[in-house]
């Protein structure tokens, strides 16, 4: 049995959650995949997968083996790339995670460019506004907006964007145009409850700074909810430019209190801790960084270990 091929098959099974899904990706029959995994378990003397009617779940030994197997495959790929030279094309599968709205609005519309540059590469996209365990989820690189919750992660800052107070012209016409941050207390805020959100904000104008705790009847856990709530006229939001870039350009929404500054928001490429970032992950992070000026981000490179 080819050890590396068996490891690769196991990784595909875990990522796909089924023998049939892995078989489609590997372009071989499902019985061949099942046989490979059974032989692998026999050789290791350990059960790697728990079989149920609907899904395969790795055991504790299986999760440990998955992490090391995926790392070994990545290192083998890196060795091949190094041997072939810098001009070698990227191939295989890249699995990245990003916030739903950000990925939908800014990344997916540009993904065809990246895929055209790397025709041998397949991409799995995981959409999630929450923090997830990159290793458990099998993520090669995650795009994260806001402050890093874990100072020990391996991350690269690839962009920065301005925040603004945003609402529809009809909403501000009905509720009144705020002249100072304190005026927002009389308005309905749509509050984002994830990282770098919340109801308390510090506004700065020159050397003056004031903090306001806004309130409203609507709280959401994803950026998509912020967009829909504002566009429906349910209130204002404190949001990044990119979230409403098309609507700010068309006039469907407007920014107010523009002479006051809010804290900027950072965009990070985050790599699994304890693992060398693969060439595929690094290339994808660089691609996103190069494209971000289109969406209202200013590119900013900063390595953080």
mmCIF file of C-alpha atoms in Angstrom:
data_model
loop_
_atom_site.group_PDB
_atom_site.id
_atom_site.type_symbol
_atom_site.label_atom_id
_atom_site.label_comp_id
_atom_site.label_asym_id
_atom_site.label_seq_id
_atom_site.Cartn_x
_atom_site.Cartn_y
_atom_site.Cartn_z
ATOM 1 C CA UNK A 1 0.000 0.000 0.000
ATOM 2 C CA UNK A 2 1.285 3.460 -0.963
ATOM 3 C CA UNK A 3 1.468 5.175 2.438
ATOM 4 C CA UNK A 4 1.216 8.748 1.112
ATOM 5 C CA UNK A 5 -1.680 7.832 -1.198
ATOM 6 C CA UNK A 6 -3.494 6.148 1.700
ATOM 7 C CA UNK A 7 -2.950 9.212 3.876
ATOM 8 C CA UNK A 8 -4.259 11.449 1.092
ATOM 9 C CA UNK A 9 -7.337 9.247 0.711
ATOM 10 C CA UNK A 10 -8.015 9.416 4.448
ATOM 11 C CA UNK A 11 -7.719 13.214 4.450
ATOM 12 C CA UNK A 12 -10.182 13.417 1.547
ATOM 13 C CA UNK A 13 -12.649 11.141 3.361
ATOM 14 C CA UNK A 14 -12.549 13.307 6.504
ATOM 15 C CA UNK A 15 -12.902 16.542 4.517
ATOM 16 C CA UNK A 16 -15.771 15.148 2.416
ATOM 17 C CA UNK A 17 -17.454 13.355 5.331
ATOM 18 C CA UNK A 18 -18.107 10.252 3.226
ATOM 19 C CA UNK A 19 -16.413 7.587 1.127
ATOM 20 C CA UNK A 20 -18.510 8.567 -1.886
ATOM 21 C CA UNK A 21 -17.521 12.225 -1.635
ATOM 22 C CA UNK A 22 -13.840 11.327 -1.394
ATOM 23 C CA UNK A 23 -14.201 8.912 -4.321
ATOM 24 C CA UNK A 24 -15.605 11.676 -6.528
ATOM 25 C CA UNK A 25 -12.725 13.975 -5.622
ATOM 26 C CA UNK A 26 -10.142 11.243 -6.226
ATOM 27 C CA UNK A 27 -11.937 10.058 -9.384
ATOM 28 C CA UNK A 28 -11.919 6.423 -8.296
ATOM 29 C CA UNK A 29 -14.612 3.997 -7.167
ATOM 30 C CA UNK A 30 -16.075 4.121 -3.683
ATOM 31 C CA UNK A 31 -15.098 0.474 -2.933
ATOM 32 C CA UNK A 32 -11.452 1.338 -3.635
ATOM 33 C CA UNK A 33 -11.572 4.191 -1.113
ATOM 34 C CA UNK A 34 -13.246 1.992 1.520
ATOM 35 C CA UNK A 35 -10.649 -0.728 0.983
ATOM 36 C CA UNK A 36 -7.785 1.757 1.282
ATOM 37 C CA UNK A 37 -9.087 3.108 4.602
ATOM 38 C CA UNK A 38 -9.672 -0.412 5.937
ATOM 39 C CA UNK A 39 -6.103 -1.398 5.021
ATOM 40 C CA UNK A 40 -4.807 1.777 6.643
ATOM 41 C CA UNK A 41 -6.666 1.014 9.887
ATOM 42 C CA UNK A 42 -5.326 -2.568 9.828
ATOM 43 C CA UNK A 43 -1.764 -1.375 9.360
ATOM 44 C CA UNK A 44 -2.057 1.203 12.152
ATOM 45 C CA UNK A 45 -3.975 -1.136 14.429
ATOM 46 C CA UNK A 46 -6.426 1.628 15.288
ATOM 47 C CA UNK A 47 -9.959 2.627 14.336
ATOM 48 C CA UNK A 48 -9.779 5.962 12.518
ATOM 49 C CA UNK A 49 -13.415 6.512 11.567
ATOM 50 C CA UNK A 50 -16.806 6.011 13.204
ATOM 51 C CA UNK A 51 -19.359 4.973 10.591
ATOM 52 C CA UNK A 52 -22.973 6.117 10.869
ATOM 53 C CA UNK A 53 -25.880 6.095 8.431
ATOM 54 C CA UNK A 54 -25.345 9.664 7.305
ATOM 55 C CA UNK A 55 -21.720 10.566 7.961
ATOM 56 C CA UNK A 56 -18.239 9.392 8.863
ATOM 57 C CA UNK A 57 -16.689 10.950 11.960
ATOM 58 C CA UNK A 58 -13.002 10.617 12.902
ATOM 59 C CA UNK A 59 -12.179 9.008 16.238
ATOM 60 C CA UNK A 60 -9.710 10.660 18.601
ATOM 61 C CA UNK A 61 -6.932 8.648 16.940
ATOM 62 C CA UNK A 62 -8.383 9.590 13.571
ATOM 63 C CA UNK A 63 -8.339 13.315 14.330
ATOM 64 C CA UNK A 64 -4.722 13.117 15.448
ATOM 65 C CA UNK A 65 -3.765 11.100 12.368
ATOM 66 C CA UNK A 66 -5.707 13.517 10.109
ATOM 67 C CA UNK A 67 -3.761 16.546 11.345
ATOM 68 C CA UNK A 68 -0.405 14.868 10.876
ATOM 69 C CA UNK A 69 -1.349 13.250 7.566
ATOM 70 C CA UNK A 70 -2.502 16.547 6.110
ATOM 71 C CA UNK A 71 0.693 18.222 7.285
ATOM 72 C CA UNK A 72 2.795 15.447 5.711
ATOM 73 C CA UNK A 73 0.955 15.801 2.399
ATOM 74 C CA UNK A 74 1.437 19.569 2.424
ATOM 75 C CA UNK A 75 5.142 19.170 3.154
ATOM 76 C CA UNK A 76 5.450 16.634 0.328
ATOM 77 C CA UNK A 77 3.742 19.115 -2.006
ATOM 78 C CA UNK A 78 6.098 21.849 -0.808
ATOM 79 C CA UNK A 79 9.098 19.602 -1.489
ATOM 80 C CA UNK A 80 7.889 18.941 -5.028
ATOM 81 C CA UNK A 81 7.323 22.644 -5.654
ATOM 82 C CA UNK A 82 10.798 23.460 -4.370
ATOM 83 C CA UNK A 83 12.329 20.781 -6.610
ATOM 84 C CA UNK A 84 10.451 21.996 -9.681
ATOM 85 C CA UNK A 85 11.285 25.627 -9.045
ATOM 86 C CA UNK A 86 9.292 28.786 -8.388
ATOM 87 C CA UNK A 87 7.550 28.562 -11.747
ATOM 88 C CA UNK A 88 5.778 25.325 -10.824
ATOM 89 C CA UNK A 89 2.015 25.593 -10.910
ATOM 90 C CA UNK A 90 -0.066 25.194 -7.775
ATOM 91 C CA UNK A 91 -2.283 22.129 -7.726
ATOM 92 C CA UNK A 92 -4.481 20.079 -5.419
ATOM 93 C CA UNK A 93 -7.160 21.490 -3.127
ATOM 94 C CA UNK A 94 -7.194 24.734 -1.140
ATOM 95 C CA UNK A 95 -9.707 25.069 1.693
ATOM 96 C CA UNK A 96 -10.297 28.604 2.943
ATOM 97 C CA UNK A 97 -12.736 30.139 5.401
ATOM 98 C CA UNK A 98 -14.114 33.665 5.346
ATOM 99 C CA UNK A 99 -17.005 35.770 6.703
ATOM 100 C CA UNK A 100 -20.163 35.262 4.653
ATOM 101 C CA UNK A 101 -20.785 38.815 3.418
ATOM 102 C CA UNK A 102 -17.124 39.654 2.860
ATOM 103 C CA UNK A 103 -16.530 36.483 0.862
ATOM 104 C CA UNK A 104 -19.731 36.886 -1.145
ATOM 105 C CA UNK A 105 -19.203 40.558 -1.980
ATOM 106 C CA UNK A 106 -15.435 40.797 -2.434
ATOM 107 C CA UNK A 107 -13.802 37.387 -2.806
ATOM 108 C CA UNK A 108 -16.122 35.179 -4.852
ATOM 109 C CA UNK A 109 -16.617 37.747 -7.668
ATOM 110 C CA UNK A 110 -12.810 37.808 -8.122
ATOM 111 C CA UNK A 111 -12.137 34.114 -7.579
ATOM 112 C CA UNK A 112 -12.252 33.339 -11.291
ATOM 113 C CA UNK A 113 -9.030 35.340 -11.704
ATOM 114 C CA UNK A 114 -7.204 33.207 -9.140
ATOM 115 C CA UNK A 115 -8.556 29.960 -10.581
ATOM 116 C CA UNK A 116 -7.509 30.995 -14.090
ATOM 117 C CA UNK A 117 -3.985 31.655 -12.825
ATOM 118 C CA UNK A 118 -3.876 28.188 -11.201
ATOM 119 C CA UNK A 119 -5.862 25.748 -13.391
ATOM 120 C CA UNK A 120 -4.661 22.748 -11.377
ATOM 121 C CA UNK A 121 -6.135 24.065 -8.129
ATOM 122 C CA UNK A 122 -9.564 23.277 -6.642
ATOM 123 C CA UNK A 123 -11.051 25.402 -3.859
ATOM 124 C CA UNK A 124 -13.364 24.603 -0.945
ATOM 125 C CA UNK A 125 -15.054 27.703 0.509
ATOM 126 C CA UNK A 126 -16.294 27.681 4.117
ATOM 127 C CA UNK A 127 -18.522 30.646 5.006
ATOM 128 C CA UNK A 128 -18.653 31.493 8.710
ATOM 129 C CA UNK A 129 -18.621 34.769 10.664
ATOM 130 C CA UNK A 130 -17.598 32.976 13.870
ATOM 131 C CA UNK A 131 -14.194 31.799 15.070
ATOM 132 C CA UNK A 132 -13.601 28.176 14.120
ATOM 133 C CA UNK A 133 -10.807 25.709 14.857
ATOM 134 C CA UNK A 134 -8.807 25.800 11.636
ATOM 135 C CA UNK A 135 -7.087 22.477 12.225
ATOM 136 C CA UNK A 136 -10.253 20.584 13.124
ATOM 137 C CA UNK A 137 -12.059 22.102 10.118
ATOM 138 C CA UNK A 138 -9.132 21.344 7.819
ATOM 139 C CA UNK A 139 -8.702 24.997 6.815
ATOM 140 C CA UNK A 140 -5.541 26.047 4.963
ATOM 141 C CA UNK A 141 -6.099 29.793 5.395
ATOM 142 C CA UNK A 142 -8.854 31.892 6.960
ATOM 143 C CA UNK A 143 -9.770 35.482 6.182
ATOM 144 C CA UNK A 144 -10.571 37.298 9.410
ATOM 145 C CA UNK A 145 -11.884 40.828 9.884
ATOM 146 C CA UNK A 146 -11.186 42.701 13.117
ATOM 147 C CA UNK A 147 -8.915 42.104 16.074
ATOM 148 C CA UNK A 148 -7.190 38.762 16.487
ATOM 149 C CA UNK A 149 -8.674 36.946 19.469
ATOM 150 C CA UNK A 150 -5.589 34.733 19.844
ATOM 151 C CA UNK A 151 -2.214 36.486 19.960
ATOM 152 C CA UNK A 152 -0.410 33.194 19.344
ATOM 153 C CA UNK A 153 -1.828 32.550 15.874
ATOM 154 C CA UNK A 154 0.214 32.855 12.705
ATOM 155 C CA UNK A 155 -1.368 35.713 10.793
ATOM 156 C CA UNK A 156 -0.598 38.282 8.142
ATOM 157 C CA UNK A 157 -2.321 41.653 7.959
ATOM 158 C CA UNK A 158 -3.406 42.133 4.344
ATOM 159 C CA UNK A 159 -5.715 45.140 4.480
ATOM 160 C CA UNK A 160 -7.354 47.918 6.451
ATOM 161 C CA UNK A 161 -10.712 49.649 6.009
ATOM 162 C CA UNK A 162 -12.571 52.650 7.406
ATOM 163 C CA UNK A 163 -15.769 52.340 9.451
ATOM 164 C CA UNK A 164 -18.679 54.751 9.068
ATOM 165 C CA UNK A 165 -22.169 55.431 10.385
ATOM 166 C CA UNK A 166 -24.399 54.230 7.560
ATOM 167 C CA UNK A 167 -28.138 54.295 6.880
ATOM 168 C CA UNK A 168 -30.586 54.912 4.071
ATOM 169 C CA UNK A 169 -31.515 58.480 3.078
ATOM 170 C CA UNK A 170 -35.159 57.644 3.863
ATOM 171 C CA UNK A 171 -34.270 56.509 7.388
ATOM 172 C CA UNK A 172 -32.326 59.693 8.185
ATOM 173 C CA UNK A 173 -35.055 61.834 6.586
ATOM 174 C CA UNK A 174 -37.594 60.246 8.932
ATOM 175 C CA UNK A 175 -35.483 60.149 12.100
ATOM 176 C CA UNK A 176 -33.347 63.248 11.641
ATOM 177 C CA UNK A 177 -29.791 63.780 10.494
ATOM 178 C CA UNK A 178 -27.328 63.316 13.402
ATOM 179 C CA UNK A 179 -24.912 66.221 13.855
ATOM 180 C CA UNK A 180 -22.824 64.746 16.679
ATOM 181 C CA UNK A 181 -22.189 61.178 17.906
ATOM 182 C CA UNK A 182 -24.447 61.899 20.913
ATOM 183 C CA UNK A 183 -27.373 62.374 18.507
ATOM 184 C CA UNK A 184 -27.180 58.650 17.706
ATOM 185 C CA UNK A 185 -28.712 57.929 21.115
ATOM 186 C CA UNK A 186 -32.080 59.019 19.688
ATOM 187 C CA UNK A 187 -31.743 56.619 16.743
ATOM 188 C CA UNK A 188 -32.236 52.900 16.181
ATOM 189 C CA UNK A 189 -28.925 51.039 15.896
ATOM 190 C CA UNK A 190 -28.516 47.676 14.198
ATOM 191 C CA UNK A 191 -25.906 46.032 16.413
ATOM 192 C CA UNK A 192 -23.411 43.469 15.160
ATOM 193 C CA UNK A 193 -22.653 40.919 17.884
ATOM 194 C CA UNK A 194 -19.511 39.315 16.491
ATOM 195 C CA UNK A 195 -15.840 40.279 16.681
ATOM 196 C CA UNK A 196 -15.171 44.028 16.719
ATOM 197 C CA UNK A 197 -18.886 44.777 16.877
ATOM 198 C CA UNK A 198 -21.004 45.723 19.869
ATOM 199 C CA UNK A 199 -22.906 48.787 20.963
ATOM 200 C CA UNK A 200 -20.129 51.017 22.384
ATOM 201 C CA UNK A 201 -18.015 53.097 20.002
ATOM 202 C CA UNK A 202 -15.293 55.733 20.341
ATOM 203 C CA UNK A 203 -15.501 58.654 17.918
ATOM 204 C CA UNK A 204 -12.543 60.971 17.362
ATOM 205 C CA UNK A 205 -12.402 64.457 15.866
ATOM 206 C CA UNK A 206 -8.979 66.075 15.977
ATOM 207 C CA UNK A 207 -7.858 65.859 19.607
ATOM 208 C CA UNK A 208 -11.392 65.304 20.893
ATOM 209 C CA UNK A 209 -12.774 61.845 21.596
ATOM 210 C CA UNK A 210 -16.235 60.803 22.745
ATOM 211 C CA UNK A 211 -17.681 57.382 23.489
ATOM 212 C CA UNK A 212 -21.290 56.511 22.701
ATOM 213 C CA UNK A 213 -23.276 53.391 23.612
ATOM 214 C CA UNK A 214 -25.974 53.039 20.983
ATOM 215 C CA UNK A 215 -29.116 50.930 21.318
ATOM 216 C CA UNK A 216 -31.695 49.388 19.059
ATOM 217 C CA UNK A 217 -34.243 46.630 18.718
ATOM 218 C CA UNK A 218 -32.249 44.574 16.208
ATOM 219 C CA UNK A 219 -29.070 42.626 16.930
ATOM 220 C CA UNK A 220 -27.519 40.293 14.356
ATOM 221 C CA UNK A 221 -24.751 37.696 14.345
ATOM 222 C CA UNK A 222 -23.650 38.024 10.696
ATOM 223 C CA UNK A 223 -22.702 40.885 8.411
ATOM 224 C CA UNK A 224 -25.457 39.862 6.009
ATOM 225 C CA UNK A 225 -27.975 40.802 8.696
ATOM 226 C CA UNK A 226 -26.398 44.263 9.022
ATOM 227 C CA UNK A 227 -26.776 44.824 5.280
ATOM 228 C CA UNK A 228 -30.374 43.678 5.092
ATOM 229 C CA UNK A 229 -31.414 45.579 8.208
ATOM 230 C CA UNK A 230 -29.968 48.864 6.986
ATOM 231 C CA UNK A 231 -31.323 48.454 3.448
ATOM 232 C CA UNK A 232 -34.774 47.706 4.900
ATOM 233 C CA UNK A 233 -34.672 51.025 6.769
ATOM 234 C CA UNK A 234 -34.701 49.421 10.221
ATOM 235 C CA UNK A 235 -31.977 51.704 11.532
ATOM 236 C CA UNK A 236 -28.361 52.764 11.097
ATOM 237 C CA UNK A 237 -25.246 50.647 11.506
ATOM 238 C CA UNK A 238 -21.616 51.287 12.267
ATOM 239 C CA UNK A 239 -20.022 49.273 9.506
ATOM 240 C CA UNK A 240 -16.990 49.009 7.260
ATOM 241 C CA UNK A 241 -17.025 50.701 3.859
ATOM 242 C CA UNK A 242 -16.731 47.384 2.035
ATOM 243 C CA UNK A 243 -20.029 46.073 3.427
ATOM 244 C CA UNK A 244 -21.954 48.803 1.592
ATOM 245 C CA UNK A 245 -19.515 49.722 -1.191
ATOM 246 C CA UNK A 246 -22.048 49.367 -4.072
ATOM 247 C CA UNK A 247 -24.806 51.146 -2.151
ATOM 248 C CA UNK A 248 -22.542 54.000 -1.023
ATOM 249 C CA UNK A 249 -21.557 54.514 -4.656
ATOM 250 C CA UNK A 250 -25.156 54.426 -5.923
ATOM 251 C CA UNK A 251 -26.564 56.547 -3.098
ATOM 252 C CA UNK A 252 -28.853 53.788 -1.809
ATOM 253 C CA UNK A 253 -27.204 54.398 1.583
ATOM 254 C CA UNK A 254 -25.243 57.326 2.947
ATOM 255 C CA UNK A 255 -22.545 57.869 5.515
ATOM 256 C CA UNK A 256 -23.166 60.499 8.207
ATOM 257 C CA UNK A 257 -20.941 62.131 10.830
ATOM 258 C CA UNK A 258 -18.135 61.910 8.267
ATOM 259 C CA UNK A 259 -16.110 64.553 10.129
ATOM 260 C CA UNK A 260 -15.753 62.090 13.018
ATOM 261 C CA UNK A 261 -13.387 59.116 12.805
ATOM 262 C CA UNK A 262 -14.136 55.612 14.042
ATOM 263 C CA UNK A 263 -11.541 52.878 14.655
ATOM 264 C CA UNK A 264 -10.404 51.245 11.423
ATOM 265 C CA UNK A 265 -10.909 47.523 10.850
ATOM 266 C CA UNK A 266 -8.118 45.151 9.815
ATOM 267 C CA UNK A 267 -8.217 42.224 7.417
ATOM 268 C CA UNK A 268 -6.024 39.236 8.288
ATOM 269 C CA UNK A 269 -4.977 36.044 6.588
ATOM 270 C CA UNK A 270 -4.740 33.463 9.397
ATOM 271 C CA UNK A 271 -2.921 30.145 9.054
ATOM 272 C CA UNK A 272 -3.273 27.030 11.265
ATOM 273 C CA UNK A 273 -1.041 27.290 14.331
ATOM 274 C CA UNK A 274 1.946 24.966 14.441
ATOM 275 C CA UNK A 275 1.936 24.328 10.730
ATOM 276 C CA UNK A 276 3.959 25.931 7.971
ATOM 277 C CA UNK A 277 1.653 27.813 5.630
ATOM 278 C CA UNK A 278 1.421 25.986 2.314
ATOM 279 C CA UNK A 279 2.370 27.613 -0.975
ATOM 280 C CA UNK A 280 -1.317 27.486 -1.935
ATOM 281 C CA UNK A 281 -2.368 29.329 1.225
ATOM 282 C CA UNK A 282 0.334 31.978 0.842
ATOM 283 C CA UNK A 283 -0.536 32.522 -2.827
ATOM 284 C CA UNK A 284 -4.216 32.923 -2.003
ATOM 285 C CA UNK A 285 -3.494 35.432 0.795
ATOM 286 C CA UNK A 286 -1.329 37.472 -1.587
ATOM 287 C CA UNK A 287 -4.060 37.380 -4.229
ATOM 288 C CA UNK A 288 -6.707 38.651 -1.801
ATOM 289 C CA UNK A 289 -4.348 41.397 -0.643
ATOM 290 C CA UNK A 290 -3.757 42.533 -4.232
ATOM 291 C CA UNK A 291 -7.504 42.711 -4.900
ATOM 292 C CA UNK A 292 -8.639 44.485 -1.750
ATOM 293 C CA UNK A 293 -8.188 48.057 -2.931
ATOM 294 C CA UNK A 294 -11.182 47.433 -5.211
ATOM 295 C CA UNK A 295 -13.400 46.812 -2.220
ATOM 296 C CA UNK A 296 -12.414 49.792 -0.083
ATOM 297 C CA UNK A 297 -9.478 48.242 1.757
ATOM 298 C CA UNK A 298 -6.003 49.705 1.669
ATOM 299 C CA UNK A 299 -3.370 46.989 1.333
ATOM 300 C CA UNK A 300 -1.151 46.582 4.366
ATOM 301 C CA UNK A 301 1.419 43.849 4.867
ATOM 302 C CA UNK A 302 2.434 42.821 8.356
ATOM 303 C CA UNK A 303 3.706 39.438 9.493
ATOM 304 C CA UNK A 304 2.692 38.227 12.918
ATOM 305 C CA UNK A 305 3.879 34.999 14.510
#
